[in-house]
Coordinates of C-alpha atoms in Angstrom, one line a residue:
Chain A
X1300 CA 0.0 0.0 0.0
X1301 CA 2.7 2.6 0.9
X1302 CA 4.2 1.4 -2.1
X1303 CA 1.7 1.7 -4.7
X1304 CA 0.8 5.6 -2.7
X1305 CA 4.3 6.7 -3.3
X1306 CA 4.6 5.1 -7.1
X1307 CA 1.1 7.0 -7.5
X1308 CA 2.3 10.1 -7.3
X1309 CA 5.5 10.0 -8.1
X1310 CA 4.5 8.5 -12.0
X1311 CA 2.0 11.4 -11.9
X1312 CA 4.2 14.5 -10.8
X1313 CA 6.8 12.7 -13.4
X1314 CA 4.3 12.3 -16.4
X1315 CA 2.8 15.6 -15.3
X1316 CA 6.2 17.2 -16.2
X1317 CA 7.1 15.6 -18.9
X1318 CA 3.6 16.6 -20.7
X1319 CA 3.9 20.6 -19.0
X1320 CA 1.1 20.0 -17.2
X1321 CA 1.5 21.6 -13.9
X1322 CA -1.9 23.6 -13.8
X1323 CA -3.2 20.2 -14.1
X1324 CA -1.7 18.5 -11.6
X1325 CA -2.7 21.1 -9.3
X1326 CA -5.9 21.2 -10.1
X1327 CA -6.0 17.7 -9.3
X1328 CA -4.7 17.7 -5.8
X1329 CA -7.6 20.1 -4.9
X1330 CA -10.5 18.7 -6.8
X1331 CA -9.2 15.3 -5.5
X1332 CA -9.6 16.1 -1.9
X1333 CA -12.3 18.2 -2.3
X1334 CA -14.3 15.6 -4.2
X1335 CA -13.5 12.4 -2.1
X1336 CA -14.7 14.2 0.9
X1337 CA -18.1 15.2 -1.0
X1338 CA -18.5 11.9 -2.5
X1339 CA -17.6 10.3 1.3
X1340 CA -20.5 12.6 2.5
X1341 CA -23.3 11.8 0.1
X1342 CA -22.5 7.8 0.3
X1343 CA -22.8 8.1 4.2
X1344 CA -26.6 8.4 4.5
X1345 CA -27.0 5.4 2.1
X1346 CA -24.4 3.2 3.9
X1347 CA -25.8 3.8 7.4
X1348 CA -28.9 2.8 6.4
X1349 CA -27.7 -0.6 4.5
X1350 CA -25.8 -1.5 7.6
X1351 CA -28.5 -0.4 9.6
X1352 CA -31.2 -3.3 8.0
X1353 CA -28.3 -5.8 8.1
X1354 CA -28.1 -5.6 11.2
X1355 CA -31.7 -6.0 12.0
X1356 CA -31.0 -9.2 9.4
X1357 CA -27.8 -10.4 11.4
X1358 CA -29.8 -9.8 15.0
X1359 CA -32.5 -11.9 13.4
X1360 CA -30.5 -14.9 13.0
X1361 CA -30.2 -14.4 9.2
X1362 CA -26.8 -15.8 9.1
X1363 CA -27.3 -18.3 11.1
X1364 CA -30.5 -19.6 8.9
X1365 CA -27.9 -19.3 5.7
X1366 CA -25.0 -20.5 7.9
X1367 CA -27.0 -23.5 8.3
X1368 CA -28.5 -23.9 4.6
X1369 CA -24.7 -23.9 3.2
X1370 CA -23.5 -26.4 5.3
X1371 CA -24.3 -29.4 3.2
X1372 CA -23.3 -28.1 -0.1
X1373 CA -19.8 -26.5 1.6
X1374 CA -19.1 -30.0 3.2
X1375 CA -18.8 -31.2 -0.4
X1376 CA -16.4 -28.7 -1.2
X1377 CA -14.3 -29.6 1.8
X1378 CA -13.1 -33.0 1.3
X1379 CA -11.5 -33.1 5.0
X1380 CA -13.7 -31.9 7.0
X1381 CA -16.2 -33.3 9.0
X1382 CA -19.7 -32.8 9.1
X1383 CA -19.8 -31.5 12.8
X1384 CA -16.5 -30.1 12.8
X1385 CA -16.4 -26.6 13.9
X1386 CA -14.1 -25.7 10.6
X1387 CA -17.2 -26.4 8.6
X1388 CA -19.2 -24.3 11.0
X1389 CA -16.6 -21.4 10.8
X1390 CA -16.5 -21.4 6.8
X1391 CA -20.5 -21.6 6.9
X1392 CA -20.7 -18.8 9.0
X1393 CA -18.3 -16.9 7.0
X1394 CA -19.6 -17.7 3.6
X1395 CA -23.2 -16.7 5.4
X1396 CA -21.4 -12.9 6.4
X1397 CA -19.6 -12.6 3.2
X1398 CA -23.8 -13.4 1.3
X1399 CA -25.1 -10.8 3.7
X1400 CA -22.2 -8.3 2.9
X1401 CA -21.3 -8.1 6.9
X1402 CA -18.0 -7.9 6.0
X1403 CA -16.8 -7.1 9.5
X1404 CA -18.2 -10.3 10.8
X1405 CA -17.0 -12.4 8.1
X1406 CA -13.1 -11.9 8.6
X1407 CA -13.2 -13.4 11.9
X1408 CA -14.9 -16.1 11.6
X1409 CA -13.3 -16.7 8.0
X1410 CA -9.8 -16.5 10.4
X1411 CA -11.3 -18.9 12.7
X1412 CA -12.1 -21.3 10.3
X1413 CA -8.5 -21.0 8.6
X1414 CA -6.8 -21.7 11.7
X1415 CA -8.8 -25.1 12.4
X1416 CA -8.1 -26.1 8.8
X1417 CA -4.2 -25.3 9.4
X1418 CA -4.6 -27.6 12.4
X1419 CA -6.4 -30.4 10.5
X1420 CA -3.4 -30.2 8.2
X1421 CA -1.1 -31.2 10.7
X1422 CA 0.1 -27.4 11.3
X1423 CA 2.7 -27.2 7.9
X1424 CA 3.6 -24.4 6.2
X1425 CA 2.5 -25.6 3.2
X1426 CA -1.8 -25.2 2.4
X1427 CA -4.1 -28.1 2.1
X1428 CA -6.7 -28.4 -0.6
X1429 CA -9.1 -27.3 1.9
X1430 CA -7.6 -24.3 2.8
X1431 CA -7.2 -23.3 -0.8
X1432 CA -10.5 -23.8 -1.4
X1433 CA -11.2 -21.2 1.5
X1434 CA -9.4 -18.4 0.7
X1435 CA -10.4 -18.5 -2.7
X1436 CA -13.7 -18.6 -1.8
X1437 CA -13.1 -15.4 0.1
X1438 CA -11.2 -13.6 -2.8
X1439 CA -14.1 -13.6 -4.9
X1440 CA -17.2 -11.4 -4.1
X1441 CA -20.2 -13.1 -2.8
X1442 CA -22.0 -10.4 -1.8
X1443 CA -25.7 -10.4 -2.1
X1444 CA -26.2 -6.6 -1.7
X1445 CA -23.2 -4.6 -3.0
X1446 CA -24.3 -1.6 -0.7
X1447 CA -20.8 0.0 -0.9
X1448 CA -21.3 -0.1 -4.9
X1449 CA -25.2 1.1 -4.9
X1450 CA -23.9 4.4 -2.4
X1451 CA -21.0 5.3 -4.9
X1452 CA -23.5 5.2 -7.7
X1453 CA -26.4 7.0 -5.9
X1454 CA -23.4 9.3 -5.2
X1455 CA -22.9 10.1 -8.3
X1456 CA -26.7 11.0 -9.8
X1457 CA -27.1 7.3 -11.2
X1458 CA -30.6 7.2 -12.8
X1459 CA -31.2 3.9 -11.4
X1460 CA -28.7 2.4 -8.7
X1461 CA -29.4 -1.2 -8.6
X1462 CA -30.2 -2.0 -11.9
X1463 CA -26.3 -3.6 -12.2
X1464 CA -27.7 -6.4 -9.4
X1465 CA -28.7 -9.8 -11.9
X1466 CA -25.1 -8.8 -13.7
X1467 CA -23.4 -8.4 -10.6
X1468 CA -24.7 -12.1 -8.8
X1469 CA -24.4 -13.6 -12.1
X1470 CA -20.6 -12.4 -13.4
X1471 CA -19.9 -13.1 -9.3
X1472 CA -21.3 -16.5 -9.3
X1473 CA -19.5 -17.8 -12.5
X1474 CA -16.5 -16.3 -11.3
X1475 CA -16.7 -17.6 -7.9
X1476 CA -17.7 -21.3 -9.9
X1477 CA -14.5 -20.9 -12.1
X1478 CA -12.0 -20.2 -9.2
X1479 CA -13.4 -23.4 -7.1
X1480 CA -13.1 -25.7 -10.5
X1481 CA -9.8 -24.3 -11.1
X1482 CA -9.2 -24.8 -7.5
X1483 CA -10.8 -28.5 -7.2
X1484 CA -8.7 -29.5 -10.6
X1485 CA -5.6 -28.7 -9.1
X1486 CA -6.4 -31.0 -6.6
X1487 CA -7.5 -33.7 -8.8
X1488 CA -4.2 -33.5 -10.4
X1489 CA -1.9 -34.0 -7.7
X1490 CA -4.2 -36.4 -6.2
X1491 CA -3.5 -38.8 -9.5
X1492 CA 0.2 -38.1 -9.4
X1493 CA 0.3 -39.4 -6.3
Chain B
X898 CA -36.1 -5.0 -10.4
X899 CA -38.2 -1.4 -9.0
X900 CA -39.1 -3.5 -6.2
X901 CA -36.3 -5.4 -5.1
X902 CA -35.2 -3.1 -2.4
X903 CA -38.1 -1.8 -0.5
X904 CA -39.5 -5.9 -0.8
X905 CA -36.0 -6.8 1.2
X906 CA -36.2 -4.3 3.3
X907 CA -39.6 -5.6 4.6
X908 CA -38.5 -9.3 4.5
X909 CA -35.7 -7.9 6.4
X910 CA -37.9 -6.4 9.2
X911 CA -40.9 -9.1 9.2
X912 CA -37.9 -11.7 9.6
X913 CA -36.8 -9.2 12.4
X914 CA -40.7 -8.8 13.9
X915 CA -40.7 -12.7 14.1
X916 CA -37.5 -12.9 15.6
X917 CA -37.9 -10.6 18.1
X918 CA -35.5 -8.0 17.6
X919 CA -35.4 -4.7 18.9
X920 CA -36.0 -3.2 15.5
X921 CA -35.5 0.3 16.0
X922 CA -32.6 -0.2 18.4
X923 CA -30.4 -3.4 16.0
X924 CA -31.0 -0.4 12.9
X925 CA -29.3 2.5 14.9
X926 CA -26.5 0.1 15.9
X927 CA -26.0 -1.1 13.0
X928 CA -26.3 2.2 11.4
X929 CA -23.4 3.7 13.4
X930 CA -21.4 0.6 12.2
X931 CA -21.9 2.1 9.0
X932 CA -20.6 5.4 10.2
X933 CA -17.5 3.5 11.8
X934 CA -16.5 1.8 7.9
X935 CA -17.2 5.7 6.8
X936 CA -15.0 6.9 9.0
X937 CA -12.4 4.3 8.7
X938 CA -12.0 4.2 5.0
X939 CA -12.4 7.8 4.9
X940 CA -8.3 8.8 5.1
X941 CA -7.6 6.0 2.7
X942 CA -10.3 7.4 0.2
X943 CA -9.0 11.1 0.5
X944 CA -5.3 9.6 0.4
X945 CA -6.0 7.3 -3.0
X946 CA -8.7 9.7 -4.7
X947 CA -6.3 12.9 -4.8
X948 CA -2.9 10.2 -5.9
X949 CA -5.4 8.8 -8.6
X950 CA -6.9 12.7 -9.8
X951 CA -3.2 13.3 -9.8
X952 CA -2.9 10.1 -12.1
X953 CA -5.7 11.6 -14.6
X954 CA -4.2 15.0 -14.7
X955 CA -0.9 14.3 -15.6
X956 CA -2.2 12.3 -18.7
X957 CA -0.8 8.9 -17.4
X958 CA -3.9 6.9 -16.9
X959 CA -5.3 8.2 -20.5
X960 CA -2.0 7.4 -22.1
X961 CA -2.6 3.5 -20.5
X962 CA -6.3 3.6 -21.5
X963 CA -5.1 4.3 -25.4
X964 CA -2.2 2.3 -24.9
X965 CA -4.4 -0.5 -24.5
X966 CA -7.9 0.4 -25.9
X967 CA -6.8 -1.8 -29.4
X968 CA -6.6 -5.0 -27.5
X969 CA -9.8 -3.9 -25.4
X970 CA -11.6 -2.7 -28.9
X971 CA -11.5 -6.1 -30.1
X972 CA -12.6 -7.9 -27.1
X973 CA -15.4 -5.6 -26.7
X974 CA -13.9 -4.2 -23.3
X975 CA -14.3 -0.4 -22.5
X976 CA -11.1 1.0 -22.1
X977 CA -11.4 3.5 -19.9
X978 CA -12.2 0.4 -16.8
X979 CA -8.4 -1.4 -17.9
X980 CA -6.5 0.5 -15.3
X981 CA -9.3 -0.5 -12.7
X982 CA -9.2 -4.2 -13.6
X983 CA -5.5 -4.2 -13.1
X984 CA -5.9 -2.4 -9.6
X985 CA -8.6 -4.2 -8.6
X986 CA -7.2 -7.3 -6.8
X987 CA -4.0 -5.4 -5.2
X988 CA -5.6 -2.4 -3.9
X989 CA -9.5 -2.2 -2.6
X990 CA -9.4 1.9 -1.6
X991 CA -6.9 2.4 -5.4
X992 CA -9.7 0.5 -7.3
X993 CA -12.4 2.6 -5.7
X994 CA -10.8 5.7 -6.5
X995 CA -10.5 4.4 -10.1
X996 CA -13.9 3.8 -9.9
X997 CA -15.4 7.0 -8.9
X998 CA -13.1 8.6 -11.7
X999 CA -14.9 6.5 -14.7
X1000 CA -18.4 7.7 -12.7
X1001 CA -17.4 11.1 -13.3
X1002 CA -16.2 11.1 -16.6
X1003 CA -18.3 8.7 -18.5
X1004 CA -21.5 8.7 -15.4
X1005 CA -22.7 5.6 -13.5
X1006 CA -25.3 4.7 -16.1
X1007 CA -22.4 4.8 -19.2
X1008 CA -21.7 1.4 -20.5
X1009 CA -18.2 2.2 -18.8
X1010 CA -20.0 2.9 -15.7
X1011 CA -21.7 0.0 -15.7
X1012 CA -19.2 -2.5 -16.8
X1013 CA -17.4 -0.7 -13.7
X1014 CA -20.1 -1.2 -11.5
X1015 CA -20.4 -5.0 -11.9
X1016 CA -16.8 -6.1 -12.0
X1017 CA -16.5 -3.8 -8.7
X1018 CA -19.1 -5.8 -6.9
X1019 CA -18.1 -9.4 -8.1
X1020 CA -14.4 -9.3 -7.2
X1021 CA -12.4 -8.7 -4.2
X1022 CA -9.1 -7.4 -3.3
X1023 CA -7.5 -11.2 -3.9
X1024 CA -4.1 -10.4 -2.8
X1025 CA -5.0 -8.8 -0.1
X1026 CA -7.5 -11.7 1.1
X1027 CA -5.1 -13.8 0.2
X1028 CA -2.4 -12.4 2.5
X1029 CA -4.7 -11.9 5.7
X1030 CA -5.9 -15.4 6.1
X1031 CA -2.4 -17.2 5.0
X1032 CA -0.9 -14.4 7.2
X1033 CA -3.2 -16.1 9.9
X1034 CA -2.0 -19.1 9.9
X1035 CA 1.5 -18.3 9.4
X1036 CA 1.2 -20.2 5.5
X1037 CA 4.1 -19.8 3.0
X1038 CA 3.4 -22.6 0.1
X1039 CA 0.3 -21.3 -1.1
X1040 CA 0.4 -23.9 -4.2
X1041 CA -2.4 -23.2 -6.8
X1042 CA -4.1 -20.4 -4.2
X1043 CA -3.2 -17.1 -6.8
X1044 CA -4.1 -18.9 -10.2
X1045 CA -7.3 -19.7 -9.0
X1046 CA -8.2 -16.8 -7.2
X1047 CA -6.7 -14.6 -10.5
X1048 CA -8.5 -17.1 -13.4
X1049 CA -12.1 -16.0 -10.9
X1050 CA -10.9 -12.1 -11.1
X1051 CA -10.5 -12.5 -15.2
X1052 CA -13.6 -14.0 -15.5
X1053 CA -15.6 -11.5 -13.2
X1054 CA -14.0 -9.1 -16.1
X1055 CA -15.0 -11.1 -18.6
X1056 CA -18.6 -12.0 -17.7
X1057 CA -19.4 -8.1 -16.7
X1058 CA -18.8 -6.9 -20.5
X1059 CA -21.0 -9.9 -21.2
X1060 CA -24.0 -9.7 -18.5
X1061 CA -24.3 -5.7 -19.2
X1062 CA -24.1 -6.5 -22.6
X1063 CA -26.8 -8.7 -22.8
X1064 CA -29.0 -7.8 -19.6
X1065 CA -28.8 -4.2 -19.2
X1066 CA -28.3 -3.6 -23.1
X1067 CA -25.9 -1.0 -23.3
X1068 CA -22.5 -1.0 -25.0

């Protein structure tokens, strides 16, 4: 991150030189702050409310009722771990809070279940299929109700704010479908070269 | 689609009524949580959206955008979302900023915007996912973890052009 700040600026102010565009460059510095401030303020009313009816949803025992629902189809997923396990409720729970978009839930319980699959795997340094399948699982988007997405474009005077919803679970779901094949394949593989 | 979100919004509280939850009291909380991410993403937004305005002025991010648009011409990809997509799974607060910048210059409801809009809300930051949970556990052979997680990002990419494409009808 400080990295990619620094090389930011620093290929800007460069470029900006070499094109004579100082005016520019200025001009971006206080637009930029000025706008990300504006933008932070009209997203806020739209934000607090999402998070406000998801946690009426979580309180409710939404998660939970997903957590539970998910089970079956995630124990297929993971080939090591047992259907009572507390890994397999971890991931469930996490896959649950990921749906919901309760992102602050989801990391610990998502950390929770990583570290009972490191122990399952005998503690190496070296990741087991299941734990692959995990984090994968958590680097693509599941997330019902892209609030964060729907504020920015309310934000910024979109007509209709949702509309991008059916695109977004459908591109997110065959994403999500082709990183767990790629994923289970891998494993396939090495399981035959064994 | 008009009635998607008021209809959740009442499953949410009748699931709420059923179960219940202090309505009025769970909302409030939850609402200030919302305040807390405001707040908390707030110096990285500032921080990202003036280095990436910065980026725009100077000419750098167009001269990457034409650099690239005849690859993304042929594909069918907008151009101006490129440096996004290559953002997008190193930097989460970077790939916003990049975000906001194709709302303002081509609008939300552009086929830019839109295409923006999905691949935004069907990826994640991968490496930095990646890193937090193998960080967890103190994991350094991460075998087939990044191919994967990077063959899911390209197809998120992919399968926004197509779904706006085809649902939404722009482009």
């Amino acid at each position: 991150m400080n990295i990619l700040f620094g090389a930011l600026i620093i290929i800007a102010v460069v470029f900006g030189l070499v094109t004579q565009n100082g005016a520019g460059l200025t001009q971006g510095v206080i637009t930029g702050a000025e706008d990300s401030i504006n933008l932070l303020l009209t997203m806020a009313g739209m934000l607090m409310l999402w998070s406000g009816i998801m946690e009426i949803a979580a309180r409710g025992g939404v998660t939970k009722m997903i957590g539970k629902a998910l089970a079956p189809i995630l124990q297929r997923l993971f080939k090591n771990v047992n259907k009572n396990s507390k890994a397999l409720e971890y991931i469930s729970m996490n896959v649950s809070a990921n749906l919901l978009g309760l992102g602050n839930a989801a990391t610990p319980f998502g950390l929770s279940a990583m570290n009972q699959l490191h122990r399952l795997g005998g503690e190496s340094d070296r990741a087991t299929d299941d734990m692959v399948m995990f984090v994968v699982m958590n680097t693509a988007s599941i997330q019902i109700f892209p609030t964060m997405i729907g504020s920015l474009r309310q934000a910024y005077s979109s007509t209709a704010p949702f509309e991008i919803l059916p695109c977004v679970w459908i591109s997110s779901a065959t994403a999500l479908a082709v990183g767990l094949i790629i994923a289970k394949s891998f494993c396939n593989i090495k399981q035959r070269s064994d | 689609m008009d009635y998607f979100v008021p209809i959740f919004i009442a499953s949410v509280v009748v699931v709420g009524l059923i179960r219940k939850v202090p309505l009025f009291d769970a909302f409030v909380e939850g609402a200030k949580k919302g305040f807390q991410i405001l707040l908390n993403i707030a110096p990285t937004i500032v921080g990202l959206i003036v280095a990436v305005d910065m980026l725009k002025a100077s000419g750098a991010i167009d001269m990457l955008c034409d650099f690239i648009s005849p690859l993304a011409d042929t594909l069918g990809f907008p151009k101006e979302i490129v440096p996004m997509v290559l953002l997008r799974p190193v930097s989460g607060g970077g790939s916003t900023a990049l975000l906001t910048n194709i709302y303002k210059d081509c609008g939300p409801d552009s086929f830019a915007g839109q295409v923006a809009s999905v691949l935004a809300g069907s990826t994640e930051t991968t490496f930095y996912a990646t890193a937090v949970y193998y960080g967890s556990v103190k994991v350094k052979k991460i075998r087939h973890t990044l191919v994967a997680a990077l063959s899911a990002d390209f197809t998120a990419a992919v399968m926004a052009v197509l779904t706006v494409r085809l649902i939404l009808g722009s482009g």
